GROMACS .gro file of C-alpha atoms in nm:
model
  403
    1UNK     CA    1   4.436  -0.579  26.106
    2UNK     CA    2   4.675  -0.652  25.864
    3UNK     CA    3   4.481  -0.665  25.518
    4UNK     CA    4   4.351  -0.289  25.672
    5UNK     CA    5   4.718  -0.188  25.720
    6UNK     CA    6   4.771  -0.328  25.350
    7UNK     CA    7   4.484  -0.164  25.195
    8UNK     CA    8   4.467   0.212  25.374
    9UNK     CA    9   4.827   0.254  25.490
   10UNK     CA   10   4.993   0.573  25.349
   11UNK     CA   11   5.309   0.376  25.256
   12UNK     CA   12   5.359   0.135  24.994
   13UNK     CA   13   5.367  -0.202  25.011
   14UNK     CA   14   5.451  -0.468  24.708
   15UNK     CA   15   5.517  -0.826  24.667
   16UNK     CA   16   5.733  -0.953  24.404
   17UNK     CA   17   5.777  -1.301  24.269
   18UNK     CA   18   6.113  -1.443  24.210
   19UNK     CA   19   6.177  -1.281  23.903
   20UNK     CA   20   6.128  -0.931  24.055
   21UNK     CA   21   5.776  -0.889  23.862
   22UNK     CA   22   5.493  -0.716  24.079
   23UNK     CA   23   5.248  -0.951  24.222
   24UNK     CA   24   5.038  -0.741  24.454
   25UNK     CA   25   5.040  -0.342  24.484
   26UNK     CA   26   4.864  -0.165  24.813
   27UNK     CA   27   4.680   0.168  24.675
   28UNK     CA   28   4.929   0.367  24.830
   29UNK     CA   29   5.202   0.261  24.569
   30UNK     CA   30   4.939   0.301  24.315
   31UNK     CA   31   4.901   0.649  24.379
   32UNK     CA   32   5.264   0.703  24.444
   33UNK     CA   33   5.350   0.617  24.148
   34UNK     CA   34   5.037   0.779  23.975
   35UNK     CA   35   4.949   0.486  23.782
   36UNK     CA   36   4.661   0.197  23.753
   37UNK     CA   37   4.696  -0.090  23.924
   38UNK     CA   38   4.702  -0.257  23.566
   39UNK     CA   39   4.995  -0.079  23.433
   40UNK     CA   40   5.178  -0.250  23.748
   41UNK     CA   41   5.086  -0.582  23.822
   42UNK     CA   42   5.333  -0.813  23.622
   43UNK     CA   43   5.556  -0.544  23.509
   44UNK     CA   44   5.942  -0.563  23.711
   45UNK     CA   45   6.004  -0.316  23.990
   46UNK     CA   46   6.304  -0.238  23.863
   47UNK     CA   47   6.065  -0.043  23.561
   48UNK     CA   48   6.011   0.209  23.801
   49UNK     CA   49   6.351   0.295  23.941
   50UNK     CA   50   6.574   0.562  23.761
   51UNK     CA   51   6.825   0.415  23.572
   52UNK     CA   52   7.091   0.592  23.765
   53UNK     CA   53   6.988   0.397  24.047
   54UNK     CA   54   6.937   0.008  23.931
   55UNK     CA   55   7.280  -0.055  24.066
   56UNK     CA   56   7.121   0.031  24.437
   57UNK     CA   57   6.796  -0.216  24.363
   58UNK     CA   58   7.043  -0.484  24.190
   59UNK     CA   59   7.226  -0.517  24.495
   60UNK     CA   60   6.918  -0.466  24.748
   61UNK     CA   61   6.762  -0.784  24.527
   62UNK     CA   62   7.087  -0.947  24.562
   63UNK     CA   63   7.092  -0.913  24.922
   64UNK     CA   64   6.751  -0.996  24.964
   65UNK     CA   65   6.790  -1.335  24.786
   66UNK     CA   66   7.065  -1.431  24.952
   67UNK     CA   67   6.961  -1.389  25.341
   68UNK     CA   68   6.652  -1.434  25.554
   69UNK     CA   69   6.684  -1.107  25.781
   70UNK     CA   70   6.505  -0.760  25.627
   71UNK     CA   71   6.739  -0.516  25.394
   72UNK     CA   72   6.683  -0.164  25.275
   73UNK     CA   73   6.781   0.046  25.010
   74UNK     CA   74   6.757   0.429  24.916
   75UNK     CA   75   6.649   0.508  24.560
   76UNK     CA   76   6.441   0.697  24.287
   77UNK     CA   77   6.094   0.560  24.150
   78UNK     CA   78   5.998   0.776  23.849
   79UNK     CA   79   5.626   0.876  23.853
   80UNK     CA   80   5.366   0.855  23.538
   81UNK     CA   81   5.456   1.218  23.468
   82UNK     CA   82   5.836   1.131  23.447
   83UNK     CA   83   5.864   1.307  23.805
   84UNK     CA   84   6.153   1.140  24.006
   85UNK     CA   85   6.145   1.097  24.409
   86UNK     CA   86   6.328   0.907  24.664
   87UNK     CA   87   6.196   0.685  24.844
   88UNK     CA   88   6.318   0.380  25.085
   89UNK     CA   89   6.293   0.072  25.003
   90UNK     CA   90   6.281  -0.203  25.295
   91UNK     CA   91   6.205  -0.589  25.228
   92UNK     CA   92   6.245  -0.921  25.339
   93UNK     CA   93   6.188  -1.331  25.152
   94UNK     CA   94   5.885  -1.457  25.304
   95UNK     CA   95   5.880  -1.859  25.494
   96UNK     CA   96   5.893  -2.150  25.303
   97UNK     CA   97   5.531  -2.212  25.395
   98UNK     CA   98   5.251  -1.988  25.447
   99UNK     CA   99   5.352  -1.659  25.315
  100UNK     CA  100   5.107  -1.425  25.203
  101UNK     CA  101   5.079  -1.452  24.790
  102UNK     CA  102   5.296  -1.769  24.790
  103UNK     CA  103   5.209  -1.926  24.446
  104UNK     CA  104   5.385  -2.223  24.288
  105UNK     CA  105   5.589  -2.335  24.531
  106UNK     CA  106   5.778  -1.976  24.500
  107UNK     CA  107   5.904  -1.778  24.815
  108UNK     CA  108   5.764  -1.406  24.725
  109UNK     CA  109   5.960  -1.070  24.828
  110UNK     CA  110   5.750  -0.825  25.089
  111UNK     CA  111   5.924  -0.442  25.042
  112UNK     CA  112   5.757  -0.143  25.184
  113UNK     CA  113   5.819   0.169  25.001
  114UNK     CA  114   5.861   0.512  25.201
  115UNK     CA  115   5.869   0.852  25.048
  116UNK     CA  116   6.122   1.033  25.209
  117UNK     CA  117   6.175   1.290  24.932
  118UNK     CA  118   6.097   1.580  25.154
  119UNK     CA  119   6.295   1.446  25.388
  120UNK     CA  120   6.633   1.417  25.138
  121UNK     CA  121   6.526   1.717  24.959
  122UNK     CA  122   6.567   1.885  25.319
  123UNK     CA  123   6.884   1.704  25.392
  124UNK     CA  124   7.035   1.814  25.015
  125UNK     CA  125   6.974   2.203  25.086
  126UNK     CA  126   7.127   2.160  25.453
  127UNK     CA  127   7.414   2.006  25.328
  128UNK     CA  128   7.458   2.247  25.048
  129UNK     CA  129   7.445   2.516  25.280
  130UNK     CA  130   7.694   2.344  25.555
  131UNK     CA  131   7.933   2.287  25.202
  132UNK     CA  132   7.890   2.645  25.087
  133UNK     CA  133   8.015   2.778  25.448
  134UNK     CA  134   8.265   2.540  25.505
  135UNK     CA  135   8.427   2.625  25.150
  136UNK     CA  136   8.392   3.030  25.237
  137UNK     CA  137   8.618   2.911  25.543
  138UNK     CA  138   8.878   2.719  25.314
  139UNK     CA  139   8.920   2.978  25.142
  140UNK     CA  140   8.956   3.274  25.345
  141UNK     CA  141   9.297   3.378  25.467
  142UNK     CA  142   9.278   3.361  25.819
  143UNK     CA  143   9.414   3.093  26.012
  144UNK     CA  144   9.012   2.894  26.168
  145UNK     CA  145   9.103   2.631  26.431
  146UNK     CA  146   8.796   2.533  26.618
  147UNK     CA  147   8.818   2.347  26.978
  148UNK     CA  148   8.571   2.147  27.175
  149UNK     CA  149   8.541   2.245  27.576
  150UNK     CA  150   8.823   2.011  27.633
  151UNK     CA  151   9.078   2.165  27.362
  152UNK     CA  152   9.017   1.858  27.112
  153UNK     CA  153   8.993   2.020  26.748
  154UNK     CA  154   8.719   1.977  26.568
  155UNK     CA  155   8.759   2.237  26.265
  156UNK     CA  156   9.090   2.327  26.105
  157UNK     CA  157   9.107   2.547  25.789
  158UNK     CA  158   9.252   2.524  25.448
  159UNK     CA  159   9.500   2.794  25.593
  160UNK     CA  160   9.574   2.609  25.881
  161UNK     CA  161   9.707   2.354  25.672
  162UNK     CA  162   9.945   2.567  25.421
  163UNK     CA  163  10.144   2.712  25.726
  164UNK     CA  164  10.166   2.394  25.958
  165UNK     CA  165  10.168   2.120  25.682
  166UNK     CA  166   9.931   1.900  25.859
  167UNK     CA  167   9.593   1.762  25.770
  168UNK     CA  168   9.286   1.800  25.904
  169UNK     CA  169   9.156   1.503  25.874
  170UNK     CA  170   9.536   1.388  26.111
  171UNK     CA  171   9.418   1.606  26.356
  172UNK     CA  172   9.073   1.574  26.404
  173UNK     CA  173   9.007   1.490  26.789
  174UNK     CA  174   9.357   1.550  26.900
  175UNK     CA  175   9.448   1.857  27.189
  176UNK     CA  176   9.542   2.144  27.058
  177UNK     CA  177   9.815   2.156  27.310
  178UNK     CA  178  10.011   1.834  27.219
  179UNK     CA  179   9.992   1.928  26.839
  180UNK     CA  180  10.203   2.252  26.765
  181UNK     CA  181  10.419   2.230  27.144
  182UNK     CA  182  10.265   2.515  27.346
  183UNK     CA  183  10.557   2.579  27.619
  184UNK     CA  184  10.664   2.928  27.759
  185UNK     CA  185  10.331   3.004  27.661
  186UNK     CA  186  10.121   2.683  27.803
  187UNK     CA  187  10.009   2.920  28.112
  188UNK     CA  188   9.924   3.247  27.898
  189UNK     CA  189   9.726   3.011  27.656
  190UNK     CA  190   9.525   2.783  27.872
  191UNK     CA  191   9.419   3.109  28.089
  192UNK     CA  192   9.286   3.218  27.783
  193UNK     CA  193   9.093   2.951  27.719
  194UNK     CA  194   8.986   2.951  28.047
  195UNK     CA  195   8.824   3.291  28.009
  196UNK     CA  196   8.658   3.157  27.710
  197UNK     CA  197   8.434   2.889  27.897
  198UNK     CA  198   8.394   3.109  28.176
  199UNK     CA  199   8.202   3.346  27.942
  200UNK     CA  200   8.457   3.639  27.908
  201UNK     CA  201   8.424   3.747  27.539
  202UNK     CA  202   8.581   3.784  27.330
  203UNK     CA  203   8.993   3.743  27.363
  204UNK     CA  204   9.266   3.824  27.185
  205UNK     CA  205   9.650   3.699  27.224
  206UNK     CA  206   9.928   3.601  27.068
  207UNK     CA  207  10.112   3.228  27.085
  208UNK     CA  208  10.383   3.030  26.896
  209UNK     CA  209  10.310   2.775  26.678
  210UNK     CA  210  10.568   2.495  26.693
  211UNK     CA  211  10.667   2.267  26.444
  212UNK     CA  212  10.804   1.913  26.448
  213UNK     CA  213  11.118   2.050  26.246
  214UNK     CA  214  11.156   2.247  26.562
  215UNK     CA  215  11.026   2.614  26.346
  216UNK     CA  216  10.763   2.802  26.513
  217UNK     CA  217  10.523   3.090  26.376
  218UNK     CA  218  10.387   3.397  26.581
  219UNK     CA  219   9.965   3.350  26.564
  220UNK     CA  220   9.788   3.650  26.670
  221UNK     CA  221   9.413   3.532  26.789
  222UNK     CA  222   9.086   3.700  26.808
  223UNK     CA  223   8.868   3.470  26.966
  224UNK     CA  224   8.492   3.373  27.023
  225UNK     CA  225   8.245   3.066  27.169
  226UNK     CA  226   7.930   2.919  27.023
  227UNK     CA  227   7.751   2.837  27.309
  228UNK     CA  228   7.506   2.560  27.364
  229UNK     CA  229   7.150   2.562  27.488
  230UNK     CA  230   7.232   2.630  27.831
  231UNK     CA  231   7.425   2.899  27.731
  232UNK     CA  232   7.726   2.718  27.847
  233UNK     CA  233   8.076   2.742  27.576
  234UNK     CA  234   8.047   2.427  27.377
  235UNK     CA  235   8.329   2.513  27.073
  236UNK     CA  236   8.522   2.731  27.108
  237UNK     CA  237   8.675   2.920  26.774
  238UNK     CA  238   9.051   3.086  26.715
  239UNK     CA  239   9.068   3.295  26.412
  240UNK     CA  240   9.486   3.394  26.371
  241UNK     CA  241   9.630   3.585  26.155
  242UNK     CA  242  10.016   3.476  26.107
  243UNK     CA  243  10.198   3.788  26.235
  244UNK     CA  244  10.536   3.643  26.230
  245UNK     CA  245  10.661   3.831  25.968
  246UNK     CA  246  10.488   4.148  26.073
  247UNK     CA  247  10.624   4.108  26.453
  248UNK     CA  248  10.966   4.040  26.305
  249UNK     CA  249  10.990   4.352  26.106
  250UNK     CA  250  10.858   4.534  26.432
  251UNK     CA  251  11.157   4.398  26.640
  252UNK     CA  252  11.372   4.522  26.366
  253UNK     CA  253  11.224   4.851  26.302
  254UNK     CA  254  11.260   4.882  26.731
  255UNK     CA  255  11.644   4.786  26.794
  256UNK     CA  256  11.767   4.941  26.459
  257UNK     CA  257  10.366   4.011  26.446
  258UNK     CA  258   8.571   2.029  26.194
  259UNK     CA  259   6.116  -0.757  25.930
  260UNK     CA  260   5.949  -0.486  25.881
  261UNK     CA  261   6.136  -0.115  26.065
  262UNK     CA  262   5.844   0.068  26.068
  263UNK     CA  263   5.550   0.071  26.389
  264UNK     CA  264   5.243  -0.019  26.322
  265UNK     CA  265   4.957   0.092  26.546
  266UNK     CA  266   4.552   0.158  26.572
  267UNK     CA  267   4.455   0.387  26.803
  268UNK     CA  268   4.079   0.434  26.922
  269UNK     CA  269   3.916   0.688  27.148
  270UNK     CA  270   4.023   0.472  27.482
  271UNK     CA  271   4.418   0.393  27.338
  272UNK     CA  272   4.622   0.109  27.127
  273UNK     CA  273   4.392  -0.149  26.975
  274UNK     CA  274   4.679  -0.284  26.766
  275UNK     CA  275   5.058  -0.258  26.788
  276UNK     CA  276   5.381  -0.446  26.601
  277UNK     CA  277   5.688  -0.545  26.738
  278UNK     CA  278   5.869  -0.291  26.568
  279UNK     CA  279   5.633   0.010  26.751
  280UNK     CA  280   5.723  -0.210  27.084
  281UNK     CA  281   6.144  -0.193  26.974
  282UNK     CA  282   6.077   0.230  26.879
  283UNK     CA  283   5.860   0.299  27.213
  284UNK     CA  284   6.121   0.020  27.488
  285UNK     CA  285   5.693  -0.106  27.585
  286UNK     CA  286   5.620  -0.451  27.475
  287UNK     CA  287   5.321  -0.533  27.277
  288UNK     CA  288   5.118  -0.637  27.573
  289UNK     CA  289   5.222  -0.291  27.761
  290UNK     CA  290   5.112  -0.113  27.451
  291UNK     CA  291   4.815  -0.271  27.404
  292UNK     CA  292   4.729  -0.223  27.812
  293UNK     CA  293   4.760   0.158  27.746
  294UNK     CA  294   4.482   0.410  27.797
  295UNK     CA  295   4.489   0.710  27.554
  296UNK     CA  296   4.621   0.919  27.836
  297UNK     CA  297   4.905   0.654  27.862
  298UNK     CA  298   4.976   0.647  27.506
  299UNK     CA  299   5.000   1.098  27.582
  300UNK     CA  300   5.236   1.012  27.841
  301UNK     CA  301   5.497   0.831  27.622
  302UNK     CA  302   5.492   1.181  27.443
  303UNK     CA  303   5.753   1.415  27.564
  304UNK     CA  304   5.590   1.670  27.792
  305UNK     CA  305   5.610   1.972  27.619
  306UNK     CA  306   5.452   1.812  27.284
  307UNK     CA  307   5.159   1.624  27.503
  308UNK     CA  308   4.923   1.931  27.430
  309UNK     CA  309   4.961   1.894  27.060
  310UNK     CA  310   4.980   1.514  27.015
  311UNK     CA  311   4.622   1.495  27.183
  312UNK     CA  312   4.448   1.721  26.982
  313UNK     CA  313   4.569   1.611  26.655
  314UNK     CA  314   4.422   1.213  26.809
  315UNK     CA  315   4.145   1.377  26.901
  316UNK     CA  316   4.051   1.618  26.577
  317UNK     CA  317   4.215   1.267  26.335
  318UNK     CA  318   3.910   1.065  26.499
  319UNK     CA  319   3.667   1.369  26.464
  320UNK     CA  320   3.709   1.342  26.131
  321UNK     CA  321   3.858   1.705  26.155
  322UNK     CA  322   4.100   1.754  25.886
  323UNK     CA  323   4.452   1.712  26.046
  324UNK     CA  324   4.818   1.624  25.802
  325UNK     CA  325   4.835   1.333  25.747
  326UNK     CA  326   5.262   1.295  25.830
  327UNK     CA  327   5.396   1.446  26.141
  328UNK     CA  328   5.750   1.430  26.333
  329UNK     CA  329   5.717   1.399  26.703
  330UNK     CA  330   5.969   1.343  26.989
  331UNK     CA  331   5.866   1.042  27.258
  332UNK     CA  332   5.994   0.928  27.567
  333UNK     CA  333   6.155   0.615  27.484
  334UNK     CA  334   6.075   0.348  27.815
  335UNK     CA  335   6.442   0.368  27.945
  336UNK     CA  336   6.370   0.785  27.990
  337UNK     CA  337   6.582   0.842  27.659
  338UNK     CA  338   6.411   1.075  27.416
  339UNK     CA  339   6.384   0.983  27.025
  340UNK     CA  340   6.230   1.111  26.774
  341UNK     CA  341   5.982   0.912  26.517
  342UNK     CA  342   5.803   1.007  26.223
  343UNK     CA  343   5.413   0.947  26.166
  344UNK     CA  344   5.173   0.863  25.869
  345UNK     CA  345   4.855   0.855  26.022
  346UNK     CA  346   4.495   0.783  25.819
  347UNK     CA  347   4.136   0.726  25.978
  348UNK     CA  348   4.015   0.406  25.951
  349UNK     CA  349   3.704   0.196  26.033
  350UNK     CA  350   3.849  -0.058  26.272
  351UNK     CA  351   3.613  -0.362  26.455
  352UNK     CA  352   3.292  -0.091  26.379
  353UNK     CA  353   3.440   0.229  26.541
  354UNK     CA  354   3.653   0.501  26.382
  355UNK     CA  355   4.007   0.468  26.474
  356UNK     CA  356   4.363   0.596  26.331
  357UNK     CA  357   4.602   0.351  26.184
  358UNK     CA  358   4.968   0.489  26.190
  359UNK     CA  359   5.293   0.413  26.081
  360UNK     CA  360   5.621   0.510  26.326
  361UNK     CA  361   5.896   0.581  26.145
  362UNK     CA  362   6.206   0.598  26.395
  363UNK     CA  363   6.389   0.900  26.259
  364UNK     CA  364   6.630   0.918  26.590
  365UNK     CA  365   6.941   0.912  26.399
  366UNK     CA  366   6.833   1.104  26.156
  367UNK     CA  367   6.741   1.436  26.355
  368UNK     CA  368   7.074   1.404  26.508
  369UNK     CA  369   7.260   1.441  26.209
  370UNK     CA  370   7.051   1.744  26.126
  371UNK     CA  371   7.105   1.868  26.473
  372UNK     CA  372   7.510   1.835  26.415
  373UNK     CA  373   7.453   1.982  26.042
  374UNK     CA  374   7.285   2.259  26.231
  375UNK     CA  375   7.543   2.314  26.471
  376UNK     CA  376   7.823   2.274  26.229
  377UNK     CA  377   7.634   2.552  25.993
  378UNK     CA  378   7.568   2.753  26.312
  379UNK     CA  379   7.938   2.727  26.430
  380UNK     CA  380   8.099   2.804  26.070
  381UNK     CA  381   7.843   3.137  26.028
  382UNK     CA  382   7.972   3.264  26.379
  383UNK     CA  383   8.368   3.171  26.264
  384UNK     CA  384   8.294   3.377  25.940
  385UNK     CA  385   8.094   3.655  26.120
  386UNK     CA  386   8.441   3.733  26.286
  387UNK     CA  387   8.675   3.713  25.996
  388UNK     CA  388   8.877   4.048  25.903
  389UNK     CA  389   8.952   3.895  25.608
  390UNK     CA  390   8.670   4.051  25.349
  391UNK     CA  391   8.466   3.716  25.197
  392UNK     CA  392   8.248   3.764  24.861
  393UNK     CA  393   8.056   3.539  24.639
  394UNK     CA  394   7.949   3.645  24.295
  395UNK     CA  395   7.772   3.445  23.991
  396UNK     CA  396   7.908   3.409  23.651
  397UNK     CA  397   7.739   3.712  23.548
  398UNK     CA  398   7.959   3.905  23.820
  399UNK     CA  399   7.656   4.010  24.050
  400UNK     CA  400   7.739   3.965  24.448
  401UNK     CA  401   7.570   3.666  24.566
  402UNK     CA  402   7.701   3.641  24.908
  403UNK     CA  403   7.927   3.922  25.092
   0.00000   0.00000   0.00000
């Protein structure tokens, strides 16, 4: 099982000698890096890495030298074509005896190599976009103060912080109540954030902003909720407009207004034939469970509204039917917690039958950073969909862009 894994895995696997010079290359690096396994073998890995990122692989190398336990590293391999992509890079020193390609008396490096360029290339437009929306909110005039269901802050504008001379970053997590000393108005305030959760939008009113020099400022408030998937208020968002001034001259004008990672599996037609450790770690089911599994079982670990899916792509991979060969799926970790993993599935002769051979990627932590990216964008398009303030983007040619 392993020499298969080495030869028809779709991610790369290497093993360098002590001096960081290629020993062994699987065909999968071969053809990531679209050259012949000649032009490789005995040539440093650090050949292939863009030069901006040597630093990374220096200290990865570093790392790996110094300690026994597996270490990873995100950077650039540049193709035959002089295309750049990212990949991961995760590797460990083999034993002092009876590692695979051990040759006088040295202690090889093992490091798999996993494209993740669509997966960073995804991430880089995501953040752009959360960047791009977050600087239209710095920069428009209103006064954006965004609240979680319990009045913590968890967005506060560039505006916000010219009129109250705090920072963001000081008030991140803190209640909105015990920051700017809501009194005679507590009641008035909290009732209408009350309505808020309850659903009743969208409110307006107008509170005091108090100071710790003891000087307030009159905040008129239009505001809305970004509701969650249950349709339940989960942030709620205050756009003011500093009317202190304006109320002022009103009053006047009256008397006189925020080891290896990766599973490893071969499923056949009746379940797991072969599993790692690191499958058993991603699924909470020990080898032995795994490996006791029927191919309804294996379904099962499958969240139930993907279970459809997941067996027709086993069933069309060992059909021979063409299926892609990378998919992201969400399973049902064994403590009921739901994570998500990423797959690299090829078919395989295995023991004289057709099987699949896959590699679990356990992308958990990844999808919920997306997930708060997404809500973050989300939130920040809803804050700017109820600014008066007029916002505009326009190129250096002065065409609109953005309005």
């Amino acid at each position: 099982a392993p020499a298969d894994f080495y030869n028809s895995a779709s991610v790369g696997y290497v093993i360098l000698d002590d001096n960081g010079l290629i020993c062994e290359a699987n065909p999968a690096t071969i053809k990531m890096l679209g050259r012949d396994c000649g032009e490789l073998i005995g040539q440093p890995l650090h050949r292939f890495i863009t030069a901006e990122d040597q630093e990374d692989f220096a200290t990865l190398w570093q790392q790996l030298a110094a300690a026994n336990c597996a270490e990873r590293a995100e950077v650039r391999l540049v193709r035959e074509d002089g295309a750049h992509f990212y990949v991961r890079l995760e590797g460990h020193r083999f034993p002092n005896s009876g590692a695979s390609g051990q040759q006088n008396g040295q202690r090889p490096y093992g490091l798999t190599i996993t494209n993740i360029n669509e997966g960073v290339q995804a991430g880089k437009e995501l953040q752009q976009a959360h960047d791009f929306i977050a600087a239209v909110l710095d920069t428009a005039g209103a006064l954006i103060i965004v609240v979680d269901r319990q009045g913590h802050i968890v967005r506060f504008n560039r505006a916000c912080e010219n009129i109250s001379g705090y920072k963001f970053d000081d008030l991140e997590g803190q209640p909105v109540w015990e920051i700017f000393g809501y009194s005679a108005d507590d009641e008035r305030v909290k009732a209408a954030f009350g309505q808020l959760l309850s659903g009743r939008l969208p409110d307006e009113y107008e509170s005091y902003w108090v100071f710790p020099d003891g000087s307030r400022r009159l905040i008129s408030w239009s505001n809305s909720a970004l509701a969650d998937s249950r349709g339940d208020a989960k942030y709620l968002i205050g756009l003011g407009i500093d009317v202190t001034r304006r109320r002022a001259a009103e009053e006047t004008l009256q008397t006189l207004v925020d080891h290896s990672l990766q599973g490893l599996a071969i499923l056949q037609k009746n379940g797991i034939v072969y599993a790692n450790e690191a499958l058993a770690r991603i699924t909470g089911y020990s080898v032995k469970e795994l490996l006791a599994m029927s191919a309804a079982d294996l379904i099962n670990i499958v969240r139930p509204e993907d279970r459809a899916s997941a067996r027709q792509r086993m069933q069309d991979r060992l059909a021979g039917k063409p299926v892609p060969p990378q998919a992201e799926f969400c399973l049902v970790h064994k403590d009921g917690q739901l994570r998500w993993a990423e797959s690299h599935s090829v078919l395989v002769e295995y023991r004289g039958e057709r099987a699949v051979q896959v590699t679990y990627i356990d992308i958990s932590e990844r999808k919920r950073a997306e997930q708060a990216l997404r809500e973050s964008e989300e939130l920040h398009r809803v804050t700017i969909a109820n600014i008066s303030d007029a916002v505009f983007m326009t190129d250096d040619a002065g065409q609109f862009t953005y309005i």
